[in-house]
PDB file of C-alpha atoms and ligand atoms in Angstrom:
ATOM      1  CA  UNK A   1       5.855   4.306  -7.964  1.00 94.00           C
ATOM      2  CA  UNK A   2       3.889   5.821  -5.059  1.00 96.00           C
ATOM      3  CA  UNK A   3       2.300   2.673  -2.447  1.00 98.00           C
ATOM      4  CA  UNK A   4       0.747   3.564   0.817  1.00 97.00           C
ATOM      5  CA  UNK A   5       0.696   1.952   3.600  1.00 98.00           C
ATOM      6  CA  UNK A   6      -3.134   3.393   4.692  1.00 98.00           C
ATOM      7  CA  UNK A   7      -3.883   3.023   8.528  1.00 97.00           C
ATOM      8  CA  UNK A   8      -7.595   2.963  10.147  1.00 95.00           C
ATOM      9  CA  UNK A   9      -9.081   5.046  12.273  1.00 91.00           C
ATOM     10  CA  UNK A  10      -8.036   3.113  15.146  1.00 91.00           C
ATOM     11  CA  UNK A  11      -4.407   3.247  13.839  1.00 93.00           C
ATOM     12  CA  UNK A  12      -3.821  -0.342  14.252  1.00 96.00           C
ATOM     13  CA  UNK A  13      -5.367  -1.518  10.612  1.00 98.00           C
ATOM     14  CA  UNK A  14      -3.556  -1.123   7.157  1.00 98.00           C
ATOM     15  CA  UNK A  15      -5.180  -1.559   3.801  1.00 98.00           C
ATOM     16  CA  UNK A  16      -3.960  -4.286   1.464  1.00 98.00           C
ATOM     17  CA  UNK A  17      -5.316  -4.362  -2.454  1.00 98.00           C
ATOM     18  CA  UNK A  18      -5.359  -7.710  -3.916  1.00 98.00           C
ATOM     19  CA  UNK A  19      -4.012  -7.430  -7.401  1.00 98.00           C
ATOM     20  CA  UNK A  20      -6.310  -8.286 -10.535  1.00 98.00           C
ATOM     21  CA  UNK A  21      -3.406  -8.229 -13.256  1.00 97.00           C
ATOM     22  CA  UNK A  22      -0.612  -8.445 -14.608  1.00 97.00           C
ATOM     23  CA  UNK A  23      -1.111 -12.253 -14.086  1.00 98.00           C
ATOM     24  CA  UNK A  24       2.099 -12.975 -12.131  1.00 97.00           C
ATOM     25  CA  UNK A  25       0.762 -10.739  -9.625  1.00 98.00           C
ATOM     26  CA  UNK A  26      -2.833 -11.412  -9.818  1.00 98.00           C
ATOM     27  CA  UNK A  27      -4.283 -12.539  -6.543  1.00 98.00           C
ATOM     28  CA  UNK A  28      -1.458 -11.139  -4.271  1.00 98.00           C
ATOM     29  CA  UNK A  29      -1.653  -8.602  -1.530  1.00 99.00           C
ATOM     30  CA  UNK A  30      -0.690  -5.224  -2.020  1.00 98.00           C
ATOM     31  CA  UNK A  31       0.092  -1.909  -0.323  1.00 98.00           C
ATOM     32  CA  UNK A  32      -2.253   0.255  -3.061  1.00 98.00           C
ATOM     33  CA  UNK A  33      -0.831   3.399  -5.242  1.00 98.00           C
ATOM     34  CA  UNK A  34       0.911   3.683  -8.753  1.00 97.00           C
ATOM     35  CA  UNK A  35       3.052   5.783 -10.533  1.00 96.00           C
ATOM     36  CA  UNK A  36       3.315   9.991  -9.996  1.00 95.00           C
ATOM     37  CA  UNK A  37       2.817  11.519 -12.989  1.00 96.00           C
ATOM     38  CA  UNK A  38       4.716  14.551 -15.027  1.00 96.00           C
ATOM     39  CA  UNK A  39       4.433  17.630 -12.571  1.00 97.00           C
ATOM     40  CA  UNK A  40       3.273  16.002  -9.413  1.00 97.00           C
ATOM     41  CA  UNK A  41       4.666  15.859  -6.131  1.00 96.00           C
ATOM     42  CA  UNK A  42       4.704  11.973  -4.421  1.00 95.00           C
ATOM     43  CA  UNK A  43       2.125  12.992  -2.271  1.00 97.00           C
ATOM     44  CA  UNK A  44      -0.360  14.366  -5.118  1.00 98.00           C
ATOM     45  CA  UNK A  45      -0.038  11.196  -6.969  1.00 98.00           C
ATOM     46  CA  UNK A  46      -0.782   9.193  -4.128  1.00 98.00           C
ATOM     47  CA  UNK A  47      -3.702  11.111  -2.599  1.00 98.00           C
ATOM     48  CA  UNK A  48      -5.173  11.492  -6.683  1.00 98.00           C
ATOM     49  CA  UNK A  49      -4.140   6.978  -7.583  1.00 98.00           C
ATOM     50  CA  UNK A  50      -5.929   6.108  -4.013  1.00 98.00           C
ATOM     51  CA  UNK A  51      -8.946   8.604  -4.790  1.00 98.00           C
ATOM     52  CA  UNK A  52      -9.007   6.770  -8.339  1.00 98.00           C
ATOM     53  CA  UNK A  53      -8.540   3.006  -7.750  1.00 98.00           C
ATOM     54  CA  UNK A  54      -9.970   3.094  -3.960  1.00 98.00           C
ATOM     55  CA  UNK A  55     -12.573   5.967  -3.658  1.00 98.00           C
ATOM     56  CA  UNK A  56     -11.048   6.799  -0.880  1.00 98.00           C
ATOM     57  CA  UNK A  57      -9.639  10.926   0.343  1.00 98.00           C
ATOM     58  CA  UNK A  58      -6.007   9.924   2.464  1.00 98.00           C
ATOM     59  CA  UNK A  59      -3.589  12.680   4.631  1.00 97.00           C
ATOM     60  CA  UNK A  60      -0.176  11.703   3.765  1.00 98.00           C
ATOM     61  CA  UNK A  61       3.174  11.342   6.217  1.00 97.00           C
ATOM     62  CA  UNK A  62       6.254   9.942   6.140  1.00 98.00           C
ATOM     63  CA  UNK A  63       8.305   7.815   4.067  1.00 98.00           C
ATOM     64  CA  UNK A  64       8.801   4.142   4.749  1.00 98.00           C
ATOM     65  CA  UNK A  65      12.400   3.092   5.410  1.00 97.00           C
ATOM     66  CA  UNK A  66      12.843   0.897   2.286  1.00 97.00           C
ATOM     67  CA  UNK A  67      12.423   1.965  -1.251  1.00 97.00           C
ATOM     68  CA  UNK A  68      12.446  -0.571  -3.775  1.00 96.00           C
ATOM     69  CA  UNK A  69      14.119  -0.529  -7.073  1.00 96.00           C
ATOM     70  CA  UNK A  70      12.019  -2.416  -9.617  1.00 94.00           C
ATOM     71  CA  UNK A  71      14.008  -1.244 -12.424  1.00 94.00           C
ATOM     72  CA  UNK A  72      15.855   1.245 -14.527  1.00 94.00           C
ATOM     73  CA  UNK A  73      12.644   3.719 -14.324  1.00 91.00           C
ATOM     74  CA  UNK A  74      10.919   2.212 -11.438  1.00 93.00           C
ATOM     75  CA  UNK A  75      11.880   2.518  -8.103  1.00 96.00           C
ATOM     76  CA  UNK A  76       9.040   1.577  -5.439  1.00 97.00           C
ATOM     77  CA  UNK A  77       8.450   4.161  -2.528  1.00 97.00           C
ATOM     78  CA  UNK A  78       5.919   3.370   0.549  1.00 98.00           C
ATOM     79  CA  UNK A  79       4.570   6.434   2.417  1.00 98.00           C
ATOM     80  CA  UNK A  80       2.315   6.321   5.508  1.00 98.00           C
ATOM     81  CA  UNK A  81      -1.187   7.787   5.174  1.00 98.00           C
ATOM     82  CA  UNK A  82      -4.525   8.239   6.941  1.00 97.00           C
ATOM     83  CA  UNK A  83      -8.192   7.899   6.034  1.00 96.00           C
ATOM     84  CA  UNK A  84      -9.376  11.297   5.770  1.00 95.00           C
ATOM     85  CA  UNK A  85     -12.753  10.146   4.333  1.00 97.00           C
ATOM     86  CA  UNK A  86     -14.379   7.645   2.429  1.00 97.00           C
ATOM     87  CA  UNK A  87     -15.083   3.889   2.031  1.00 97.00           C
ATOM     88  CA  UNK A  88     -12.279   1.894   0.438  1.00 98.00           C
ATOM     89  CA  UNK A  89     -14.231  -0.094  -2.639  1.00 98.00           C
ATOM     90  CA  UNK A  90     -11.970  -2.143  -5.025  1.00 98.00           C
ATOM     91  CA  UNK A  91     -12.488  -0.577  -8.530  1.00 98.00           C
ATOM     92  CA  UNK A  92      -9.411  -1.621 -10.305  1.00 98.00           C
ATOM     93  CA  UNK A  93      -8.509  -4.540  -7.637  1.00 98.00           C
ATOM     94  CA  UNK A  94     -10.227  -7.854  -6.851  1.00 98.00           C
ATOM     95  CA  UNK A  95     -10.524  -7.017  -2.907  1.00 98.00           C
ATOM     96  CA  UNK A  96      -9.602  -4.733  -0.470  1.00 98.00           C
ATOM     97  CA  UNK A  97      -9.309  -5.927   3.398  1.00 98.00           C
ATOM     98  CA  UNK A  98      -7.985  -4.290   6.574  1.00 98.00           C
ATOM     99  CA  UNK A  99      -5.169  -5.979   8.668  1.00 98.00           C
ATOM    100  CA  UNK A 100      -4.061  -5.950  11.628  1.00 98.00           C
ATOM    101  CA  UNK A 101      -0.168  -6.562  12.583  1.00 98.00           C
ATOM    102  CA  UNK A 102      -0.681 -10.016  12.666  1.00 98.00           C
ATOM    103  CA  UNK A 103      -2.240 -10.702   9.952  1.00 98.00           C
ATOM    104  CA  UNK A 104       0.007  -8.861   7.821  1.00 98.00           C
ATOM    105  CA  UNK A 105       2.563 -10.852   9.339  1.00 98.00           C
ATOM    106  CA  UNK A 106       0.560 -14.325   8.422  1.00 98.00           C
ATOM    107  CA  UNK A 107       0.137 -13.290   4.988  1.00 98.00           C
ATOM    108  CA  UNK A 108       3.983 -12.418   4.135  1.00 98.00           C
ATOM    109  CA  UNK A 109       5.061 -15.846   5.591  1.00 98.00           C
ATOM    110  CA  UNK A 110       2.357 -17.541   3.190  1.00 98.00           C
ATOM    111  CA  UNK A 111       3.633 -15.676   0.071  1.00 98.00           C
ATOM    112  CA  UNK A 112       0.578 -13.512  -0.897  1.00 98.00           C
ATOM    113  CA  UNK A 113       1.823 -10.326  -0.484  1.00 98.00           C
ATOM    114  CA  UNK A 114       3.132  -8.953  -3.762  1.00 98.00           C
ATOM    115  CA  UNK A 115       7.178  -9.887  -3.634  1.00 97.00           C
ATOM    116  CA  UNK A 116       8.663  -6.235  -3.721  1.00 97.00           C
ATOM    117  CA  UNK A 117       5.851  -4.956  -0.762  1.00 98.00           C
ATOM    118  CA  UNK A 118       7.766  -7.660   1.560  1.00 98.00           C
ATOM    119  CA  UNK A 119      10.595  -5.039   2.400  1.00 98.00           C
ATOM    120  CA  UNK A 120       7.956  -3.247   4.230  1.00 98.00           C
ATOM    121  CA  UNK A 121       6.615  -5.822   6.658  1.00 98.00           C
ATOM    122  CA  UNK A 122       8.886  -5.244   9.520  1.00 98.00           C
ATOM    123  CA  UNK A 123       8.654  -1.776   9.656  1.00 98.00           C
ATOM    124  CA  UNK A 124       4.247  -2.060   9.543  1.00 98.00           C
ATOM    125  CA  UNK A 125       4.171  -4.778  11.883  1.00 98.00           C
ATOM    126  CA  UNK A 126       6.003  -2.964  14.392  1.00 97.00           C
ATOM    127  CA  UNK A 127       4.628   0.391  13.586  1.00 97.00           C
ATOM    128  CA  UNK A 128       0.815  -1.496  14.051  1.00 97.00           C
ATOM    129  CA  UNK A 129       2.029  -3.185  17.361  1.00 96.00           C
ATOM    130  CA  UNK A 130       3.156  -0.004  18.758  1.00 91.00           C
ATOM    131  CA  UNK A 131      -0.276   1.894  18.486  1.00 80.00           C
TER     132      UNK A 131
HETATM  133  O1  CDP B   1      -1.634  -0.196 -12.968  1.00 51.21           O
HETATM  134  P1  CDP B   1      -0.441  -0.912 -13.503  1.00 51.21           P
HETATM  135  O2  CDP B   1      -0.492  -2.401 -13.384  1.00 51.21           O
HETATM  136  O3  CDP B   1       0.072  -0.396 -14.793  1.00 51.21           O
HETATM  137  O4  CDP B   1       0.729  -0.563 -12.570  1.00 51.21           O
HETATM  138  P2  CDP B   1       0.851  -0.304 -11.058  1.00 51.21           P
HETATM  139  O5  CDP B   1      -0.240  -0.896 -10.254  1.00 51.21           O
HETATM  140  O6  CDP B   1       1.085   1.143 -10.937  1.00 51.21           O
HETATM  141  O7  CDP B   1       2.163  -1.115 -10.734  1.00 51.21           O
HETATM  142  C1  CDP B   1       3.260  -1.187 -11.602  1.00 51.21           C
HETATM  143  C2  CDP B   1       4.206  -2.260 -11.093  1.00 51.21           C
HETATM  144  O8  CDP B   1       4.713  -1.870  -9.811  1.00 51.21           O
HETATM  145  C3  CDP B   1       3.526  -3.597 -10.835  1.00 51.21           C
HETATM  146  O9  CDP B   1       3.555  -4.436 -11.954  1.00 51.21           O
HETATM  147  C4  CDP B   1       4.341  -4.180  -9.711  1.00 51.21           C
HETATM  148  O10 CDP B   1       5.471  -4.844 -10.231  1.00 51.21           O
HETATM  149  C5  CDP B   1       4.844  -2.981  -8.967  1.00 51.21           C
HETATM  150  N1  CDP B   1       4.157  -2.723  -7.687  1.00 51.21           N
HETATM  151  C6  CDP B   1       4.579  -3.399  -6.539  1.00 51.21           C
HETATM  152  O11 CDP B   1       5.484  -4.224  -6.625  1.00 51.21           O
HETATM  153  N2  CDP B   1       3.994  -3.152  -5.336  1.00 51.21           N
HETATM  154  C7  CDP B   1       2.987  -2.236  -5.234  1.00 51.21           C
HETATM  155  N3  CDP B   1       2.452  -2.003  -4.030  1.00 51.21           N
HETATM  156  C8  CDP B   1       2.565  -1.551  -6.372  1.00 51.21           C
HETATM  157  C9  CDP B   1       3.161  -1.817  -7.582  1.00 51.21           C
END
């Protein structure tokens, strides 16, 4: 599983996805992406899920810290990306919002990010702060 963590063009701005199913996650925040398929590299199967679900054309960086094991098969990885072009529009999700560092923050401590993107939120609050 391929999330990324999708900064503005003012670099202090991520992208969150709110979640439409599966209905435990439904209305929580997420860092948008989804799973790499047979053949592709991480970074194909993010640029090609965000081009799909967000509309949107990203350059992709580094690796996030924290990786995430979901289970047996599914182990959550965050990479850093930029907007290369396009208009994020929510096609599979039920919103899509930019936030800033402290927002981000806000909405962890209220419990609407998705649980397993919560590893991530010291590392992109800091990162955001810092630009
Ligand atoms: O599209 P589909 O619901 O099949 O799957 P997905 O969006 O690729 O996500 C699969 C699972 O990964 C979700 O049910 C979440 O448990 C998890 N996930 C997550 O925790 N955080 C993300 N940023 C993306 C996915």
């Amino acid at each position: 599983m391929l999330a990324g963590a999708i900064l503005d063009s003012s670099g202090t701005r991520i992208l969150l996805a709110r979640r439409a199913r599966p209905v435990e996650l439904a209305g929580l925040w997420e860092l948008p992406g989804g799973k790499a398929e047979v053949g592709e590299t991480d970074e194909e199967a993010l640029r090609r899920e965000l081009a799909e679900e967000l509309g949107i054309a990203v350059g992709v960086e580094f690796e996030l810290r924290d990786q995430v094991v979901l289970s047996d098969e599914l182990v959550l990885i965050a990479r850093w990306a930029r907007v290369i072009a396009g208009e994020p529009t929510a096609r599979e999700h039920q919103a899509v919002r930019w936030v800033d560092a402290e927002e981000l923050s806000t909405l962890c401590d209220e419990g609407r990010l998705v649980p397993a993107d919560t590893v991530w939120v010291p590392e992109l609050v800091a990162r955001l702060r810092r630009a």
